Coordinates of C-alpha atoms and ligand atoms in Angstrom, one line a residue:
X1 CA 0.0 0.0 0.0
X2 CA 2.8 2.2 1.0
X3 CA 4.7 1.8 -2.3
X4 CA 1.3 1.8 -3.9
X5 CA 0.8 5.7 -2.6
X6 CA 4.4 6.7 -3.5
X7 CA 3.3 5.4 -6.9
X8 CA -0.1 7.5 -7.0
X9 CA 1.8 10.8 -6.1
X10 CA 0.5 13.2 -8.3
X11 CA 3.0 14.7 -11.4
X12 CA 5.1 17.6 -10.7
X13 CA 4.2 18.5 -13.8
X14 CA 1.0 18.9 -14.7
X15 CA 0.5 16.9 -18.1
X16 CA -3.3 16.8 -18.4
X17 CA -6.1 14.4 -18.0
X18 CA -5.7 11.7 -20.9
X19 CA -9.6 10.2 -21.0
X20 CA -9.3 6.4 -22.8
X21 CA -11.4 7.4 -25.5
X22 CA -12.6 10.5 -27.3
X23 CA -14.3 10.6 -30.4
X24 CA -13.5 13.2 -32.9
X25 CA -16.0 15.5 -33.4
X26 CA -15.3 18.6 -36.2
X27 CA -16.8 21.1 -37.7
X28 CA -18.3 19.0 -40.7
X29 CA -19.7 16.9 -38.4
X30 CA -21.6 19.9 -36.3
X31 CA -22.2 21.2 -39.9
X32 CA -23.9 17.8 -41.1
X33 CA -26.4 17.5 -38.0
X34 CA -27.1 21.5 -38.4
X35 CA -28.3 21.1 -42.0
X36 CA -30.2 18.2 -40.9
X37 CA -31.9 19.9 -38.3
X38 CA -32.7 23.0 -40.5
X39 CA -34.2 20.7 -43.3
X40 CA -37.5 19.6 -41.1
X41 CA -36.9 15.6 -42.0
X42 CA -35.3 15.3 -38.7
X43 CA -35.9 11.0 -38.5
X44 CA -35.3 8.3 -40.8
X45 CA -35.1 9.3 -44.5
X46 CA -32.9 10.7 -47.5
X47 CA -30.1 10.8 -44.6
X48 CA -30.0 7.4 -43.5
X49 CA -30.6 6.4 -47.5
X50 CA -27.6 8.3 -48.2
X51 CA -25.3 6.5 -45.0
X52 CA -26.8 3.0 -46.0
X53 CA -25.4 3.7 -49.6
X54 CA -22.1 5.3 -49.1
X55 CA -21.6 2.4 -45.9
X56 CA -22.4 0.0 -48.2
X57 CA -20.3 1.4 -51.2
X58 CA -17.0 1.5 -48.7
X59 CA -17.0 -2.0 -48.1
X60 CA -17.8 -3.4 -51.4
X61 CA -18.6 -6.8 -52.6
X62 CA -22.7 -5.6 -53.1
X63 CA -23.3 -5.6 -49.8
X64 CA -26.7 -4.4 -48.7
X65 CA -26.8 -2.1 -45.8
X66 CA -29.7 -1.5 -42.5
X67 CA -29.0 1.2 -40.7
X68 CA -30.3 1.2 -36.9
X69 CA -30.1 2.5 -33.8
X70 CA -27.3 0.3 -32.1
X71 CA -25.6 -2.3 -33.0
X72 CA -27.2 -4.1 -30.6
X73 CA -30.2 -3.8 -32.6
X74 CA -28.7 -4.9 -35.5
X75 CA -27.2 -8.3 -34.0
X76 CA -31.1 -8.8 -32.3
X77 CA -32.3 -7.9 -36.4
X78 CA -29.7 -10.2 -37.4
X79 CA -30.4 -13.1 -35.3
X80 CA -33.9 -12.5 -36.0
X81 CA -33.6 -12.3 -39.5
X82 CA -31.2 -15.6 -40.0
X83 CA -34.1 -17.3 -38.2
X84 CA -32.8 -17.9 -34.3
X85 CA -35.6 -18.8 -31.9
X86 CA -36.8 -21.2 -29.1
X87 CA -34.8 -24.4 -29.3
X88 CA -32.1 -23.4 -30.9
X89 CA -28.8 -22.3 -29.5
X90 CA -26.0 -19.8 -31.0
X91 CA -22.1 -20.0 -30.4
X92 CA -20.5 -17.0 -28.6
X93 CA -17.2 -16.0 -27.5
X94 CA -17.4 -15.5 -23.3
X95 CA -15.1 -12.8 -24.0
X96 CA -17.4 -10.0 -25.5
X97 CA -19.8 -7.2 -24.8
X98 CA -23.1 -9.0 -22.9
X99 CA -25.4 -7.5 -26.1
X100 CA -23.8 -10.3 -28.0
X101 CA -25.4 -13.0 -26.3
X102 CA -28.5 -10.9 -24.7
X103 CA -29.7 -10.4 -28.3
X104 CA -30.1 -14.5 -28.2
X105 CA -31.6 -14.8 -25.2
X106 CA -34.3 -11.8 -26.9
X107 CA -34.9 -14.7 -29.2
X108 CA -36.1 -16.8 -26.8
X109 CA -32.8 -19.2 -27.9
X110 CA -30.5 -20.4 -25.9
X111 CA -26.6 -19.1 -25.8
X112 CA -23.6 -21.5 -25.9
X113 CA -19.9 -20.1 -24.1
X114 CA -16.8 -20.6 -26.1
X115 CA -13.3 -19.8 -24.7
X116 CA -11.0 -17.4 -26.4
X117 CA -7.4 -18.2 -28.1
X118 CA -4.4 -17.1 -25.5
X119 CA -2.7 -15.0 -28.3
X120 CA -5.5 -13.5 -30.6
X121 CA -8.7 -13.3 -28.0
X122 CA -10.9 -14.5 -30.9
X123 CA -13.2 -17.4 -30.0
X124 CA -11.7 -20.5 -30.1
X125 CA -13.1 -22.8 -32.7
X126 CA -11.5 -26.1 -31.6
X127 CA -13.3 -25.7 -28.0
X128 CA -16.5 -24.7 -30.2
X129 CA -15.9 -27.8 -32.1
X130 CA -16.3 -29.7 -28.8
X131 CA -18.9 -27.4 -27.2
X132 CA -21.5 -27.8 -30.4
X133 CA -24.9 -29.3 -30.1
X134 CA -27.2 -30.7 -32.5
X135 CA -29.2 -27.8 -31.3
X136 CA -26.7 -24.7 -32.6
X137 CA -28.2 -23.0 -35.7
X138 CA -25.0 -20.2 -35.7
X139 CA -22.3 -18.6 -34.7
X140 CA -21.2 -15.3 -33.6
X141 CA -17.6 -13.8 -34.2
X142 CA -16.3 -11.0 -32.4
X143 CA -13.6 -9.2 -33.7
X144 CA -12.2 -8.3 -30.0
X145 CA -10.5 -4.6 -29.9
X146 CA -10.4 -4.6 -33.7
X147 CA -8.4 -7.8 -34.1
X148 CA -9.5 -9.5 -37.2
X149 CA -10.8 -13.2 -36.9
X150 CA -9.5 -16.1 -39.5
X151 CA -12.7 -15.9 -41.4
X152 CA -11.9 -18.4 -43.6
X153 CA -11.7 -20.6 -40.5
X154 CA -14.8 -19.1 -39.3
X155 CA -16.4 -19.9 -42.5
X156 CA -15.2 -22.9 -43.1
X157 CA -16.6 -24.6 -39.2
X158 CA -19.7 -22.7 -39.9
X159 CA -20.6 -24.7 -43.2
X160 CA -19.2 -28.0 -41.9
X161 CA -21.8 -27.6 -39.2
X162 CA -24.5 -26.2 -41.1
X163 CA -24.2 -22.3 -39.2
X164 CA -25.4 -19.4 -39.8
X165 CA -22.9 -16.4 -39.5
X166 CA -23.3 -13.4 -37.6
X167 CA -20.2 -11.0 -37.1
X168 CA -19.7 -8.6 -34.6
X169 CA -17.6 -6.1 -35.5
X170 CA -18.9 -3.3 -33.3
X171 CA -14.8 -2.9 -32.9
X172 CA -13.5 -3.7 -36.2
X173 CA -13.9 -0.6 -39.0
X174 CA -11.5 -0.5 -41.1
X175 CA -10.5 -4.2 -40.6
X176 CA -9.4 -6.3 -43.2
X177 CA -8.1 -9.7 -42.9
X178 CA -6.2 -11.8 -45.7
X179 CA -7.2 -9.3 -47.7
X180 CA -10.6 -8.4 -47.4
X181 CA -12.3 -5.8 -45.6
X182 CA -14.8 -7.0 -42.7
X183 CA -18.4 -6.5 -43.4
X184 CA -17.6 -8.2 -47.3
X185 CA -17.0 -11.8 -46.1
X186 CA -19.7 -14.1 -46.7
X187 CA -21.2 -13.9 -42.9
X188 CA -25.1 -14.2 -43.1
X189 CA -25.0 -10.9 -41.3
X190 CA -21.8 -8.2 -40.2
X191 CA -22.9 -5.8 -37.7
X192 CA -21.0 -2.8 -36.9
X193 CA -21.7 -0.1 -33.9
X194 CA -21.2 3.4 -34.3
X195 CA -21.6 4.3 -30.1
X196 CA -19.9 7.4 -28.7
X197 CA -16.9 5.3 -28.4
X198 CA -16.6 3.3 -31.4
X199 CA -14.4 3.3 -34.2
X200 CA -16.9 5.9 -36.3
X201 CA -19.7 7.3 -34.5
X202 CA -23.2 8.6 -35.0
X203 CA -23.6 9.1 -30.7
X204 CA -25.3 6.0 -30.9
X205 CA -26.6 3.6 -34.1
X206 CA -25.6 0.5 -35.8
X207 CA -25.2 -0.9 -39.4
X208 CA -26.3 -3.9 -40.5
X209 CA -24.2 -5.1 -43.7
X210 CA -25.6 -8.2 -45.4
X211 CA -25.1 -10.2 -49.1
X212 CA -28.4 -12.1 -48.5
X213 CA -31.5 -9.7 -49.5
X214 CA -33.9 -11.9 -47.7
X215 CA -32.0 -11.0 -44.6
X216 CA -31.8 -7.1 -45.4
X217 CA -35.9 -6.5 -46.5
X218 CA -36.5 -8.8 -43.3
X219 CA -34.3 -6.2 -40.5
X220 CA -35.7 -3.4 -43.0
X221 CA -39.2 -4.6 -42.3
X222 CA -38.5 -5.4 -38.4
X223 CA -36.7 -2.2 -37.4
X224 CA -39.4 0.0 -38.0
X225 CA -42.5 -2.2 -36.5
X226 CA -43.1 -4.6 -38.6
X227 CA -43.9 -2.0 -41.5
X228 CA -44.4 -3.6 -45.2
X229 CA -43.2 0.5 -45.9
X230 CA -40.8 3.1 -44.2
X231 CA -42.3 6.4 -42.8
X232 CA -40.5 8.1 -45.4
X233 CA -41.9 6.8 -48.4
X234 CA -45.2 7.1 -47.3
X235 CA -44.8 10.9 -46.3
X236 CA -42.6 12.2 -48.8
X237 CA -44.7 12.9 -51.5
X238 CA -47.6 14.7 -51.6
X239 CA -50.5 13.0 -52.5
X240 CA -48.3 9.4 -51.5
X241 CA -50.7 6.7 -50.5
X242 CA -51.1 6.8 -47.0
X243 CA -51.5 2.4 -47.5
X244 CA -49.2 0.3 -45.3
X245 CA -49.7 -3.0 -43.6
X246 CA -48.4 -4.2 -40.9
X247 CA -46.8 -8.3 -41.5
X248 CA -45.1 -8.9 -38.3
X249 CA -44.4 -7.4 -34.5
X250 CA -41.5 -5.6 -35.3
X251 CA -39.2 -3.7 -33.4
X252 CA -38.5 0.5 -33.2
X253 CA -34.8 0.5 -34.2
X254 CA -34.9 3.1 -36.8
X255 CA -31.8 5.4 -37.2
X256 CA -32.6 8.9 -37.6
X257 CA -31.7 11.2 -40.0
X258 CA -29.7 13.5 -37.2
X259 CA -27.5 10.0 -36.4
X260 CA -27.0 9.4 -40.4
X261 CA -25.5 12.9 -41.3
X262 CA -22.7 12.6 -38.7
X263 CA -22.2 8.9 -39.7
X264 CA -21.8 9.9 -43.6
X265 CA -19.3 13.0 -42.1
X266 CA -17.3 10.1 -40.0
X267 CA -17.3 7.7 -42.8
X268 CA -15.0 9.7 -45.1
X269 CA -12.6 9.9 -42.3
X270 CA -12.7 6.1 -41.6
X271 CA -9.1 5.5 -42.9
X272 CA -7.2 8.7 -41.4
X273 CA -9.3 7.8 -37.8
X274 CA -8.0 4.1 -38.0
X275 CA -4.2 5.1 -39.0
X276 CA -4.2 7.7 -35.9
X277 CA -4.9 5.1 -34.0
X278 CA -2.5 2.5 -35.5
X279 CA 0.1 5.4 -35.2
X280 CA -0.7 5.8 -31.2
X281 CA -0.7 1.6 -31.1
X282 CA 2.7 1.0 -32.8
X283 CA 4.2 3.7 -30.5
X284 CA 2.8 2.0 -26.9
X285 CA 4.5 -1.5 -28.7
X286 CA 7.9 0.6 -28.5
X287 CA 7.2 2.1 -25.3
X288 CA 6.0 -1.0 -23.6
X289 CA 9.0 -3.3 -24.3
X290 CA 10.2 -5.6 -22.0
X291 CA 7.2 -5.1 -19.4
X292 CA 6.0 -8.0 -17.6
X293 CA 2.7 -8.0 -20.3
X294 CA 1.1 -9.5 -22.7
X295 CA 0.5 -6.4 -25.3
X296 CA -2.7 -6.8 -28.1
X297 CA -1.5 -9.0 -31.5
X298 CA -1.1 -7.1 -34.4
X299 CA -2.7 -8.6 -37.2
X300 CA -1.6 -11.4 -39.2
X301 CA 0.6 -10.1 -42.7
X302 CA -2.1 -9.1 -45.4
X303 CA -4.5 -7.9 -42.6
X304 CA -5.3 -5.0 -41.0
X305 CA -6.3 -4.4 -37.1
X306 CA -8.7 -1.2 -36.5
X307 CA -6.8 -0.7 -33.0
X308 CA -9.9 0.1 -31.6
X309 CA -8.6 -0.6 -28.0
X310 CA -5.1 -1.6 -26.7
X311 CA -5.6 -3.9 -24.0
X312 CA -3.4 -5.5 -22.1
X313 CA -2.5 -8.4 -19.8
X314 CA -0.1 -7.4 -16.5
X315 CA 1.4 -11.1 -16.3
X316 CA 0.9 -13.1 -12.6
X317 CA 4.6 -12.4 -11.8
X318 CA 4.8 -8.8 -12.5
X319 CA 5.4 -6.6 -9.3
X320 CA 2.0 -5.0 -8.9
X321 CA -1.3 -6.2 -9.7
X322 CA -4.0 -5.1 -12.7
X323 CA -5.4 -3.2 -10.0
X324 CA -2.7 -1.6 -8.7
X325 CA -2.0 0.0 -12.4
X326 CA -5.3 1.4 -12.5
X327 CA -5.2 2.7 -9.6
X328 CA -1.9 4.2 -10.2
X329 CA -3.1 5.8 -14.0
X330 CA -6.3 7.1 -12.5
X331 CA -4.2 8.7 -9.4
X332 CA -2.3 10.6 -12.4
X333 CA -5.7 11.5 -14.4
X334 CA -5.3 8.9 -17.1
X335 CA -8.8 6.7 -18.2
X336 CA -8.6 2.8 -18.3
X337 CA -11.2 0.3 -18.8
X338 CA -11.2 -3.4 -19.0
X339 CA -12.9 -5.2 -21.9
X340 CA -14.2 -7.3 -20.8
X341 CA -15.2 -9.1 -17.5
X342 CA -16.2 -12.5 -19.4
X343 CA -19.7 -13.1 -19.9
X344 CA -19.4 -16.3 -17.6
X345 CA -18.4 -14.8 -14.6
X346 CA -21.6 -12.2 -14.9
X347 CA -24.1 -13.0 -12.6
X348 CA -26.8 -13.5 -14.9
X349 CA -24.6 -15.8 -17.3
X350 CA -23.2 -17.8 -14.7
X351 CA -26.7 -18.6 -13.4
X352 CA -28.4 -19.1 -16.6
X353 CA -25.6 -21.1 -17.8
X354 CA -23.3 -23.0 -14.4
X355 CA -19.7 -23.9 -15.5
X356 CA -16.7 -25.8 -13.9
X357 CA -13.3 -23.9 -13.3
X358 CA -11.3 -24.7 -16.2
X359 CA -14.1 -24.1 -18.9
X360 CA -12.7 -21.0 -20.0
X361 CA -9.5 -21.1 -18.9
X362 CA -7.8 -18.5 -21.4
X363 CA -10.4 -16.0 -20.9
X364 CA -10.2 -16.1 -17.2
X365 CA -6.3 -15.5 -16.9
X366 CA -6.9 -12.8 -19.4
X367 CA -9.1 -11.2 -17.6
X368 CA -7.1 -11.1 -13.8
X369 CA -4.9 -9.1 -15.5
X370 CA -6.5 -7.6 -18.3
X371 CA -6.4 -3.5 -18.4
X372 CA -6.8 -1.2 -21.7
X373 CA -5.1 1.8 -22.2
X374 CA -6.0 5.4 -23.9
X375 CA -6.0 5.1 -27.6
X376 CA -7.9 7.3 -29.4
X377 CA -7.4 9.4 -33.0
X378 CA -5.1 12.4 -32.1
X379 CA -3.6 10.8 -29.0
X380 CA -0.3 12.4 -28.7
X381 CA 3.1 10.8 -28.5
X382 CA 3.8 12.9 -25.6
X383 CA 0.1 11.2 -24.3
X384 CA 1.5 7.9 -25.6
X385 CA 5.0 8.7 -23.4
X386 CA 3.4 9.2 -20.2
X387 CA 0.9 6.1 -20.0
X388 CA 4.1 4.3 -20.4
X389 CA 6.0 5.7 -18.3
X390 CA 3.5 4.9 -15.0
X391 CA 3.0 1.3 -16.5
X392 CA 6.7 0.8 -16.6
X393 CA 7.1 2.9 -12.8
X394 CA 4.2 0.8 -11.6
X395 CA 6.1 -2.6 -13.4
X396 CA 9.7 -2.5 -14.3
Ligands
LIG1 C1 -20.4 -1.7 -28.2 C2 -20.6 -3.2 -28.5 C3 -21.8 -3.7 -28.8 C4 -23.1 -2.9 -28.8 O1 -23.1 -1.8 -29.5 P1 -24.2 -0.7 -29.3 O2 -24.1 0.1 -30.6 O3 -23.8 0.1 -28.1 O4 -25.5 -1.3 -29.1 C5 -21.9 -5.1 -29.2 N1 -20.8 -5.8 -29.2 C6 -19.6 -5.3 -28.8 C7 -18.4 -6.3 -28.8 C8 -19.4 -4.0 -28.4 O5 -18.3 -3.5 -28.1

């Protein structure tokens, strides 16, 4: 405790707070939402067409895109639309956001806990292999922090079991891997988030990016109540008939037009926002040397991480604990978080779904000592410096 305090002294100098994330907001972006706000068509319409086009456009391969408000949303359209319901059960990496699973359990379906690889934090598909019931209809794949899965791999156990596809990748824009950009893979469904802290951001919203147009007119239909027609084509002509009908219970997960016009200003920065942050990554790998951790892998050659988080593991045998280190950074002003506490140790999960010690072994020594650090576009290296700095004080 004592050296614990000496640690947490506050700087002599006084180098700022450095938050863990901050989105960049500019003028374009306050410009975008203005005009919006002047036009009158304030929900979903030309807006939201526009995103869905350009999103769709950026990634290629004819994708079609939804455009919702969350991502979580999006995965509950997505399991929805690929057919998930009672009696069924889905694949899902413990190590992961709860919405990826909750979204299941929406469904009435029941969720099935995969470990994580030691190295990559992707789910592990030989443990899946072993876990799989007759019962599973699909699998989820997260792309943790912006790491790229081995979709082939993915893919390729997803057809061998008969599986439907559903990608997370509220982390992973721009995110290629052997090649190809995530969201053009042939997943049944790619969802990405665009929350205030996500790689692009609309303050909150989702995009749902599929190849199968079954699966898009179904989450078209089912984000906006069950509508055979959007609002928007039944109000934007004069004298438009007023006729719609109503085909299934559908859900309110409309984007607005508002959320659109800073997610069409944020998309045409998607590359410059993903090298600052692969700038600010590469320098904490040179900073961080030697530590007693395990840093984030970079992606495998002909891929591409989004560095959308940078966290890391403080090894059993280092000098001070995960807690310690946050306790030090937040002592000198600097933000941490810990993605994630794994869904089995939750309450909830661990009730619905009892496990031995052992199950998910990997995920659970990456979590004791799991912290991540700052990285957002703009971070400076002089930020970059001084996160190092108390990790190696607190460490070396
Ligand atoms: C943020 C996040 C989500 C949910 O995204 P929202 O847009 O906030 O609904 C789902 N999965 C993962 C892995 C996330 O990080």
């Amino acid at each position: 405790m004592q050296q614990l305090r000496a640690i947490a002294a506050p700087p002599a100098v006084d180098y700022g707070k450095i938050p863990c994330f901050r989105p960049v907001i500019g003028r374009a972006e306050i410009e975008a939402v203005v005009e919006v706000l002047r036009s009158a068509w304030i929900t979903t319409g030309p807006k939201v067409r526009e995103f869905e086009a350009k999103f769709a456009d950026f990634l290629g391969g004819g994708v079609e895109a939804v455009a919702v408000n969350s991502a979580t949303a999006g995965l509950h359209l997505a399991a929805e639309a690929c057919g998930i319901g009672p009696g069924d059960e889905v694949i899902v990496p413990t190590l992961t956001f709860t919405a990826t699973g909750s979204v299941i359990r929406y469904l009435g379906a029941e969720v099935v806990l995969v470990d994580v690889e030691a190295d990559t934090l992707a789910i592990d598909l030989d443990q899946a292999e072993r876990r799989i019931t007759p019962r599973c209809k699909a699998i989820m794949a997260v792309h943790f922090g912006g790491y790229p899965c081995d979709m082939t791999r993915v893919l390729s156990f997803a057809r061998r079991h008969g599986l439907k596809v559903i990608e997370d990748a509220a982390h992973a824009l721009p995110t290629f891997r052997d090649g190809r950009i995530i969201g053009s893979w042939e997943s049944d469904a790619c969802v990405f988030s665009f929350y205030a802290t996500k790689p692009i951001t609309t303050g909150e919203g989702g995009m749902i990016v599929t190849r199968d147009p079954q699966i898009a007119e179904r989450a078209r239909t089912m984000r906006s109540h069950g509508l055979s027609r959007d609002a928007f084509d039944r109000f934007r002509k004069v004298g438009a008939s007023w006729a719609y009908d109503v085909v299934a219970p559908g859900y309110k997960y409309n984007m607005t037009d508002v959320a659109a016009a800073l997610g069409i200003v944020q998309l045409r920065r998607v590359y410059a926002l993903q090298a600052s942050r692969e700038r600010v990554a590469e320098h904490y790998f040179a900073r961080l040397a030697g530590l007693p951790i395990d840093c984030p892998a970079p992606a495998p050659s002909g891929s591409r991480h989004a560095w959308h988080l940078f966290p890391i593991r403080v090894h059993e045998t280092a000098r001070a604990t995960r807690d310690h280190l946050i306790a030090a950074l937040t002592a000198h002003e600097i933000g941490t978080s810990v993605h994630y506490r794994p869904l089995h140790q939750m309450t909830y999960w661990r009730e619905r779904y009892p496990w031995k010690p052992g199950d998910f072994a990997v995920a659970d020594r990456y979590f004791a000592g799991a912290l991540t650090l700052p990285l957002f576009p703009g971070m400076s290296d002089a930020q970059v410096d001084r996160v190092a700095q108390i990790v190696r004080r607190v460490l070396a």
